[in-house]
XYZ file of C-alpha atoms in Angstrom:
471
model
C 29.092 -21.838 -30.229
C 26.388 -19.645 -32.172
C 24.408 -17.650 -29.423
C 20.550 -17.209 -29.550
C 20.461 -13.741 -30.223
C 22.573 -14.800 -33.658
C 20.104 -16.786 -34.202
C 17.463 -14.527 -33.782
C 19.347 -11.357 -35.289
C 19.509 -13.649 -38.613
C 15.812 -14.306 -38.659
C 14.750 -11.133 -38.204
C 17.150 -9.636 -41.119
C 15.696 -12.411 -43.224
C 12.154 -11.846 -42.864
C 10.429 -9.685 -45.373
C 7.095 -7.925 -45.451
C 4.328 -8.896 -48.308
C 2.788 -5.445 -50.010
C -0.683 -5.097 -50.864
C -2.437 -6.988 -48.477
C -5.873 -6.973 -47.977
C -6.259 -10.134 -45.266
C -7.939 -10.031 -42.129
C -6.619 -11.889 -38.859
C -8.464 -14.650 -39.076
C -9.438 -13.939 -34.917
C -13.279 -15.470 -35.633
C -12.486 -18.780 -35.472
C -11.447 -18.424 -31.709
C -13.950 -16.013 -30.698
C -16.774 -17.879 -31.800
C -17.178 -20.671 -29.055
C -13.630 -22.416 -29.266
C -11.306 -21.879 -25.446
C -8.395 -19.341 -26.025
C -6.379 -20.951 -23.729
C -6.056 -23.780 -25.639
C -5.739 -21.983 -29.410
C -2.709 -20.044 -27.226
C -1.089 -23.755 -26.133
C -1.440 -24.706 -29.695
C 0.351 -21.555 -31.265
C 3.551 -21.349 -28.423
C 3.693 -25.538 -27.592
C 5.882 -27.395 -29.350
C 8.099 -26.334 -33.113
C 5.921 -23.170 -33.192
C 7.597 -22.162 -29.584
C 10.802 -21.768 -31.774
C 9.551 -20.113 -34.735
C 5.707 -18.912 -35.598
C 4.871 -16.360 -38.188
C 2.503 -13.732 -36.113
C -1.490 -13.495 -36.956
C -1.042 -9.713 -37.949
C 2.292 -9.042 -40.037
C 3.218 -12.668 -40.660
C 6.914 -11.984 -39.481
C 8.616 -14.569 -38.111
C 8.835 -15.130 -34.339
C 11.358 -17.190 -32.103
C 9.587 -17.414 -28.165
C 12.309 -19.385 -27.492
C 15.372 -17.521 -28.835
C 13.951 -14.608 -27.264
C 13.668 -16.456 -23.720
C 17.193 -17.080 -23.861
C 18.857 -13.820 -25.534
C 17.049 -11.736 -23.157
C 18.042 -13.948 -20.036
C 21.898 -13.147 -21.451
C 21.218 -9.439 -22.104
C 20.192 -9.594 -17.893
C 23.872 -10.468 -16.802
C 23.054 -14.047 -16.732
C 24.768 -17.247 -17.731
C 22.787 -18.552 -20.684
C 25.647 -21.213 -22.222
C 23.485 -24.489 -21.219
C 20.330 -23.115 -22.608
C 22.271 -21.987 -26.248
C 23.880 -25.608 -26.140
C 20.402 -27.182 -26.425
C 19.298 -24.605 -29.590
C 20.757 -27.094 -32.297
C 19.201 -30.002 -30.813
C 15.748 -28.394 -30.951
C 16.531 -27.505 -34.660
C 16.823 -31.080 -35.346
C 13.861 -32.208 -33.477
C 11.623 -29.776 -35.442
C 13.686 -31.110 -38.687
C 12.801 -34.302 -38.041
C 8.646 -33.858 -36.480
C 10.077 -35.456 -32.818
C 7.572 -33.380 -30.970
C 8.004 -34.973 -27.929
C 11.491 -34.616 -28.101
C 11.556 -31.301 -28.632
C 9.047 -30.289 -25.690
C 11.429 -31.844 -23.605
C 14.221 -29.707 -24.672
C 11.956 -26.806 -24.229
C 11.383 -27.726 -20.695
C 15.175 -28.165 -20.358
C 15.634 -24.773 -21.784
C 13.539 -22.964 -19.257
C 14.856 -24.901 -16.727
C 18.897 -24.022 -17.346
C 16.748 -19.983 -17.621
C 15.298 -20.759 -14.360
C 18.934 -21.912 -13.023
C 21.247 -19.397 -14.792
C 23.694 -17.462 -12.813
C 24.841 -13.941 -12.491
C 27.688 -13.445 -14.775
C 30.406 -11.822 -12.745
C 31.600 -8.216 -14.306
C 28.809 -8.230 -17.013
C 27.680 -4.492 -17.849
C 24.124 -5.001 -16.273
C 25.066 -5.120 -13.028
C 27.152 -2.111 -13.020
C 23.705 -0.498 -13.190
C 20.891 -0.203 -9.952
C 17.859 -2.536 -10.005
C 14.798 -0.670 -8.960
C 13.154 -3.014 -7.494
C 10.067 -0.974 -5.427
C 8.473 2.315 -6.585
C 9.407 4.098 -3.221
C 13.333 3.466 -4.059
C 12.662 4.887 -7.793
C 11.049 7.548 -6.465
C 13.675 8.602 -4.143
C 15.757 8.736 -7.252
C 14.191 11.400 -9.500
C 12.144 14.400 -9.559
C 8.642 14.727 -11.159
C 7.714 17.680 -13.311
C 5.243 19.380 -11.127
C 2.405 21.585 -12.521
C 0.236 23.086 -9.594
C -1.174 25.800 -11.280
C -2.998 22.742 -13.641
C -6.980 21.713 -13.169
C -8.959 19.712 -15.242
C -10.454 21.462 -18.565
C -13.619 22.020 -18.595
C -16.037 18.471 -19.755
C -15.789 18.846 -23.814
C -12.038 19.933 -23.558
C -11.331 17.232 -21.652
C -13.480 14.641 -23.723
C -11.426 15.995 -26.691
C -7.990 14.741 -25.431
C -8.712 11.892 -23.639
C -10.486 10.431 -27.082
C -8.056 12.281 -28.841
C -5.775 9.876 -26.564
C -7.715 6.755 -27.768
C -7.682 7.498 -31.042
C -3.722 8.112 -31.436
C -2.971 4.895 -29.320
C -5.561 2.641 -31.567
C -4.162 4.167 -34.795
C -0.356 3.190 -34.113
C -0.977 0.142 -33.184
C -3.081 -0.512 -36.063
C -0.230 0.819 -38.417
C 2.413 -1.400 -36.326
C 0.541 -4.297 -36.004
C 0.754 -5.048 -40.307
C 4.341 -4.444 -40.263
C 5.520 -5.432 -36.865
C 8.931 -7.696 -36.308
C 10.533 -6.739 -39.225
C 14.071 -4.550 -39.909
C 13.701 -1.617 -40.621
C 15.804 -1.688 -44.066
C 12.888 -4.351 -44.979
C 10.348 -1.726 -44.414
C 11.814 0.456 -46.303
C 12.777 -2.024 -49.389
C 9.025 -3.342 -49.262
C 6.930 -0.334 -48.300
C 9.165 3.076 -49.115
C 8.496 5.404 -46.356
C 5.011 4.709 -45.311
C 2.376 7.590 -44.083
C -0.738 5.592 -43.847
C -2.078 1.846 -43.419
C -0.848 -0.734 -45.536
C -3.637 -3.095 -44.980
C -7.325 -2.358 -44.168
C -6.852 -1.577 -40.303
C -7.778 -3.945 -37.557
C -7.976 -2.946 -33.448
C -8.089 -6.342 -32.322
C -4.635 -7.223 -30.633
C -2.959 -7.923 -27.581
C -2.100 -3.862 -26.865
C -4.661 -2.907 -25.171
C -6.053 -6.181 -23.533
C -4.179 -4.283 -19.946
C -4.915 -1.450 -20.044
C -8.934 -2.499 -20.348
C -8.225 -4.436 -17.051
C -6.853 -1.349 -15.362
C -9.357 0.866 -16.458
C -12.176 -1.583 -14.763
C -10.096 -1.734 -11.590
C -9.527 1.946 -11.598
C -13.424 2.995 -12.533
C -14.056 1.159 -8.878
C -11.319 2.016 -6.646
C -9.536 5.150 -8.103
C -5.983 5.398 -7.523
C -6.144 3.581 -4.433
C -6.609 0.505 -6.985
C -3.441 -2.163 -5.802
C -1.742 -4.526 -8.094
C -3.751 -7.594 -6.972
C -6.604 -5.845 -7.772
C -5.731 -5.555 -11.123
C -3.971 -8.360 -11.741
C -7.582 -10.004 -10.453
C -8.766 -8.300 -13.460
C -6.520 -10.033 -15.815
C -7.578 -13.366 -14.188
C -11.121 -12.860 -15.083
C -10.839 -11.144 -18.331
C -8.003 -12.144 -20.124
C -7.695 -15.361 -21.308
C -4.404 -15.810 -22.801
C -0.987 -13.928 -23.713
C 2.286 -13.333 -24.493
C 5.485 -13.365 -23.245
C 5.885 -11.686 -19.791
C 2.159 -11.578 -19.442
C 1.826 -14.870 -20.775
C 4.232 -15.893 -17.973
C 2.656 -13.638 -15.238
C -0.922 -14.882 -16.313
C 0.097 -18.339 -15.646
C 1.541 -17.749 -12.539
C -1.438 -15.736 -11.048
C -3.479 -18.920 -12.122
C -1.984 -20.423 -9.800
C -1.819 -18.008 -6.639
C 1.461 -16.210 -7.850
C 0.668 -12.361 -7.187
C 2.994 -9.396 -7.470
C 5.442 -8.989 -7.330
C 6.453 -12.501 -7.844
C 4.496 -12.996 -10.705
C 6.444 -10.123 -12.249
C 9.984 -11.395 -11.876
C 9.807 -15.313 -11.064
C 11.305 -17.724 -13.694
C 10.116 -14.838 -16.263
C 12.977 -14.058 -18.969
C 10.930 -11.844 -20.968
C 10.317 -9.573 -17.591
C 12.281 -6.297 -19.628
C 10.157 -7.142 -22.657
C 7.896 -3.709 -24.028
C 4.922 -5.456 -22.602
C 5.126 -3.509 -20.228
C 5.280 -0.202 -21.669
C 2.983 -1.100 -24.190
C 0.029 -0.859 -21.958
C 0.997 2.401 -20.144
C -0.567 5.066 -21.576
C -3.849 4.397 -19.681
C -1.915 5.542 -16.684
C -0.978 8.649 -17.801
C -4.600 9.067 -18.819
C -5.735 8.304 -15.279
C -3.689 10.913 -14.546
C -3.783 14.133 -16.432
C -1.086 16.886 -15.585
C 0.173 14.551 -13.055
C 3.250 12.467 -13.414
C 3.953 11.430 -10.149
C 0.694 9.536 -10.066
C 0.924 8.117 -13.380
C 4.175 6.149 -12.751
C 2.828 4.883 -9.342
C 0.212 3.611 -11.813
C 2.442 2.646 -13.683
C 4.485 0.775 -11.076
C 1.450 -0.417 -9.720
C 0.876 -2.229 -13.084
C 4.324 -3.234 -14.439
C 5.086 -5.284 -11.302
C 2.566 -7.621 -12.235
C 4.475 -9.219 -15.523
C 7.840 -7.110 -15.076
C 10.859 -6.013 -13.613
C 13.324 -3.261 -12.938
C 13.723 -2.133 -16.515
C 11.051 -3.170 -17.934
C 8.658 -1.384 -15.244
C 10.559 1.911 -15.655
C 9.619 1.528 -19.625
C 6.308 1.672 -18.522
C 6.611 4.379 -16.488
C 8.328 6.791 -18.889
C 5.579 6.062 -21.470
C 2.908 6.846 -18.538
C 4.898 10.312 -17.499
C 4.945 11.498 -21.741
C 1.120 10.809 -21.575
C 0.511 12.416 -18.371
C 2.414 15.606 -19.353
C 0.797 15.605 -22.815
C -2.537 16.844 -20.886
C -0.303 20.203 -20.062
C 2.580 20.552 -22.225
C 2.117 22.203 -25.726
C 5.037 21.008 -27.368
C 6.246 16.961 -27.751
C 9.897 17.451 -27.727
C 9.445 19.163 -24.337
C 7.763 15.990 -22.915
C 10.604 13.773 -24.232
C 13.174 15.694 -22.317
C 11.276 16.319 -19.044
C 10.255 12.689 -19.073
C 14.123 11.542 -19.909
C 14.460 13.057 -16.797
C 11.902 11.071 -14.657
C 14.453 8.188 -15.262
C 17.119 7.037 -12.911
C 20.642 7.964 -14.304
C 21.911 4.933 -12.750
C 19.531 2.264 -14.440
C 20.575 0.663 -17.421
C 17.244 1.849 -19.244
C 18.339 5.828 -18.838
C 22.110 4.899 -20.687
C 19.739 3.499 -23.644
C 17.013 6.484 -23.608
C 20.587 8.631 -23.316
C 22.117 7.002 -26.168
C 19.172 7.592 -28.719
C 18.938 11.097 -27.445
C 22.319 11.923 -28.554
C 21.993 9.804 -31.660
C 19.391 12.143 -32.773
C 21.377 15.142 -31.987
C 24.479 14.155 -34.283
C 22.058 12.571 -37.063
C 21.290 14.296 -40.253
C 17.636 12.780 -40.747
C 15.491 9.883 -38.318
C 16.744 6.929 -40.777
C 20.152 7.690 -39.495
C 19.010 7.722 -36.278
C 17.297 4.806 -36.125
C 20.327 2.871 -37.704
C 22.707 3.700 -35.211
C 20.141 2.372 -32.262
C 19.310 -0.723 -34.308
C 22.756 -1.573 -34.622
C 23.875 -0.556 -31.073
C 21.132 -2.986 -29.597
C 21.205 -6.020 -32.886
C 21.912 -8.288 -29.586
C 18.328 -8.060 -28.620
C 15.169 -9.547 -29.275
C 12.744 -7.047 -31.316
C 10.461 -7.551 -28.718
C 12.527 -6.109 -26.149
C 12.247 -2.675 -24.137
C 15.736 -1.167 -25.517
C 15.458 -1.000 -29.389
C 11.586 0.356 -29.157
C 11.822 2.753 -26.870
C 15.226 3.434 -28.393
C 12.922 4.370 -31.657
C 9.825 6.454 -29.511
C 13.020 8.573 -28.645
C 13.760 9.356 -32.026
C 10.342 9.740 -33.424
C 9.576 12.365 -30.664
C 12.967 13.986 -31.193
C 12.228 14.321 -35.019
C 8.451 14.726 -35.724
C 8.019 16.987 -32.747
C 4.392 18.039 -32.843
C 3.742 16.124 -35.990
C 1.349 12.877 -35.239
C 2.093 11.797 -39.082
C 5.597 11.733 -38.963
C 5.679 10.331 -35.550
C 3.975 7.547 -36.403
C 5.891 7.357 -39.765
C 8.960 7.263 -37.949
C 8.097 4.682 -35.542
C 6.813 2.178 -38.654
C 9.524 2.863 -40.261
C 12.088 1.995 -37.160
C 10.707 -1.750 -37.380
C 10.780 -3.488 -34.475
C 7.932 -4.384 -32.279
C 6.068 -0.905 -33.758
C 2.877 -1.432 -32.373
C 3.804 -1.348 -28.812
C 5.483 1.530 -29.971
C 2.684 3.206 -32.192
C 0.306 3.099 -29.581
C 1.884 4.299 -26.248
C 3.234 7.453 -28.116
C -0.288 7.747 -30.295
C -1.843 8.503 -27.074
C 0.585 10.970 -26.334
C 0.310 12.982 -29.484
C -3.502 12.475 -29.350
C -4.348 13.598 -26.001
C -2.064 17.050 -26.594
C -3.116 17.452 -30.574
C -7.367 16.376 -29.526
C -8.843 14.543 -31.585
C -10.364 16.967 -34.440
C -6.299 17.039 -35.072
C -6.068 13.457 -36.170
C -6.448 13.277 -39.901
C -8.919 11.211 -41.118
C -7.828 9.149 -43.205
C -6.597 7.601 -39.758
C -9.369 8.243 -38.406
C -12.671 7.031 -40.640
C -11.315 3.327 -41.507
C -11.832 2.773 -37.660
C -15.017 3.354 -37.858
C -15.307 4.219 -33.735
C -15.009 0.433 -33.141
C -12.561 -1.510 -31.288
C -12.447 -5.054 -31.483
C -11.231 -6.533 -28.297
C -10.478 -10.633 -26.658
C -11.125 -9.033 -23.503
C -14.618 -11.372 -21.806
C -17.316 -8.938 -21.486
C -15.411 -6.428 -23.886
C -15.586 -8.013 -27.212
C -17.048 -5.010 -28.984
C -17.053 -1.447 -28.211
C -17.094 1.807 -29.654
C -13.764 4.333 -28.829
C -16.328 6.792 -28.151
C -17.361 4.633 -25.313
C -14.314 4.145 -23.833
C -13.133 7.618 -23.933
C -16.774 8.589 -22.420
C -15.481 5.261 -19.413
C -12.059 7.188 -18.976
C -13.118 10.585 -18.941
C -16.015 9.711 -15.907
C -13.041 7.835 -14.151
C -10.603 10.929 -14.313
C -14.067 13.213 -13.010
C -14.342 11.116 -10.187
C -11.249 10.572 -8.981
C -8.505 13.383 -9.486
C -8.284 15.752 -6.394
C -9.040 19.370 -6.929
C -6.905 21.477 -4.663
């Protein structure tokens, strides 16, 4: 029997990128009157569940594939679900929609009832399931002899911050879900946009929701109070959030919402919205993975949340540290040894250190984790790893590296854009990055349609005043 993730490995080495494109998303259409919810039930019901070409790169993308592949890569039982793939081929083949929405029910539903599979490698590993029994497992970088910079200092990284995060994921988001050998057979090595850049996109939606919750309660902010947030603001997603959204619809809260029939819960959704944790909490990494925590739990699980909280400890430490590949090992180390996410942050580590050049690199961790979706924690963060490791204090080759990895590289773009952006500032950023924004960001968020970056640096930098402790 072919397994989802072959199924989903061979789409993704088929898809190519199209050069020289000079397209917009086409977002107006839904922002101008018409209910996201149901433009979101429209792209993920039905044949397009299966396989939908995405609104920004045009790759190819399998919900449903990825459902089941990551259920498998969890230790569970997936055989019933993969039995029902063909069928929903030939539904699609043959326009039987309501066929085929029954299979998809029947799909989650064998997810929902999938057991443990007995010796499989993921539960040789701990699942953190609270933030006081992941805490009790590592040690934070401390840095008492750290205060806040003064006002303009401070204005300059946290925008800086902004800036780096809303660059990557504007280079990621025109080449995102594609291999990288693709990339590199469409685009050579690239080192700026390949389309006119665009800031609207699900990457930020989050962390906007956080930020709100935050600029009222500080870090005493809880997840229900954020996850309130993405109740009234958001109005539809993806994946795990897509999931978690639904579920807090309908009186689900954390951490429920995070890990109940969810089988994208160690998805990158996660730690694609951390870095406005770390920015809450400058020179402080403790505090930015209890963020962190705080916020994963809502969508995700175990894995997943610890993604978020290693992208949240690199921005946090970016605020003190002078030099990159210092904050990649110290916050390697803020990582359980005994989770399953530390053997994958391990093996790209030492993949860098016996490669030649970052292509190699990136090779050996595409091939070593082919089995899962490219939406998936392992192969991303797998390829922040060895951009850090190789650019080290280089913004332009960091984010070079990271487009050129493939993958899900605006998730990736933007969590370690913030990083390099809060320590560089942001007179560092070139502006060729820089100008094409034009200090707007473009936003499905209600209330938050349209802002300037200068705005919501000015938002984050009166939060951080307000709230962090001086000794």
């Amino acid at each position: 029997m072919k397994h989802a993730w072959e199924y989903d490995y061979e789409m993704f080495c088929a898809a190519v990128p199209v050069k020289d494109r000079t397209d917009l998303i086409q977002w107006d259409s839904l922002l101008e009157g018409k209910m996201l919810e149901e433009a979101a039930q429209m792209l993920e019901n039905g044949k397009g569940a299966w396989k939908k070409p995405l609104p920004e790169s045009k790759a190819p993308y399998s919900k449903m594939l990825g459902a089941i592949s990551s259920m498998k890569n969890m230790g569970y039982d997936v055989e019933k679900a993969e039995r029902l793939i063909p069928d929903a081929f030939d539904a699609i083949s043959k326009g039987e929609l309501i066929r085929l929405q029954i299979i998809n029910a029947q799909v989650f539903k064998a997810l929902t009832e999938a057991e443990k599979i007995p010796g499989h490698p993921y539960w040789s590993y701990t699942v953190y399931e609270t933030f006081e029994q992941y805490e009790k497992a590592v040690e934070f970088p401390e840095y008492p002899g750290y205060r806040l910079p003064d006002r303009d200092k401070l204005f300059e990284q946290i925008h800086g911050g902004w800036l780096g995060e809303i660059i990557g994921s504007a280079l990621g988001t025109a080449v995102e879900g594609f291999k990288s050998s693709r990339i590199w057979e469409v685009f050579g090595e690239i080192t700026d946009y390949v389309k006119p850049p665009e800031t609207l996109n699900d990457d930020i939606t989050f962390e906007l929701a956080l930020l709100d919750a935050f600029c009222e309660k500080g870090f005493h902010i809880t997840s229900e109070d954020i996850a309130d947030r993405w109740v009234g603001y958001i109005p539809f997603a993806y994946t795990a959030e897509e999931v978690a959204l639904n579920h807090l619809r309908h009186g689900i809260y954390p951490p429920e919402s995070g890990y109940l029939a969810n089988p994208y819960r160690e998805m990158i959704g996660a730690a694609m919205r951390a870095a406005v944790c770390g920015a809450l909490a400058p020179g402080n990494p403790r505090e930015a993975a209890r963020l962190a925590w705080t916020d994963g739990r809502i969508s995700h699980h175990n894995n997943g949340i610890l993604a978020e909280v290693f992208n949240a400890v690199m921005v946090s430490m970016a605020y003190v540290e002078t030099d990159m590949r210092a904050v990649l090992y110290k916050a390697v180390k803020t990582v359980p040894k005994d989770s399953e996410f530390y053997s994958v942050l391990d093996f790209a580590y030492k993949a860098c250190e016996t490669s030649d050049n970052y292509r190699q690199a990136c090779e050996l961790c595409e091939a070593k984790y082919k089995e899962y979706n490219w939406v998936h924690t392992y192969p991303n963060l797998a390829a922040e790893v060895v951009a850090v490791y190789f650019a080290g204090n280089d913004f332009q080759k960091a984010m070079t590296i990271l487009m050129m990895a493939g993958q899900d590289n605006d998730c990736t773009g933007g969590p370690i854009g913030h990083a390099y952006g809060v320590m560089l500032g942001c007179n560092a950023l070139d502006r060729k990055f820089t100008d094409p924004l034009k200090d707007r960001l473009d936003t499905y968020v209600r209330t938050m349609e349209s802002q300037s970056i200068t705005s919501l640096s000015e938002k984050t930098l009166k939060a951080v005043m307000k709230y962090t402790k001086a000794d």
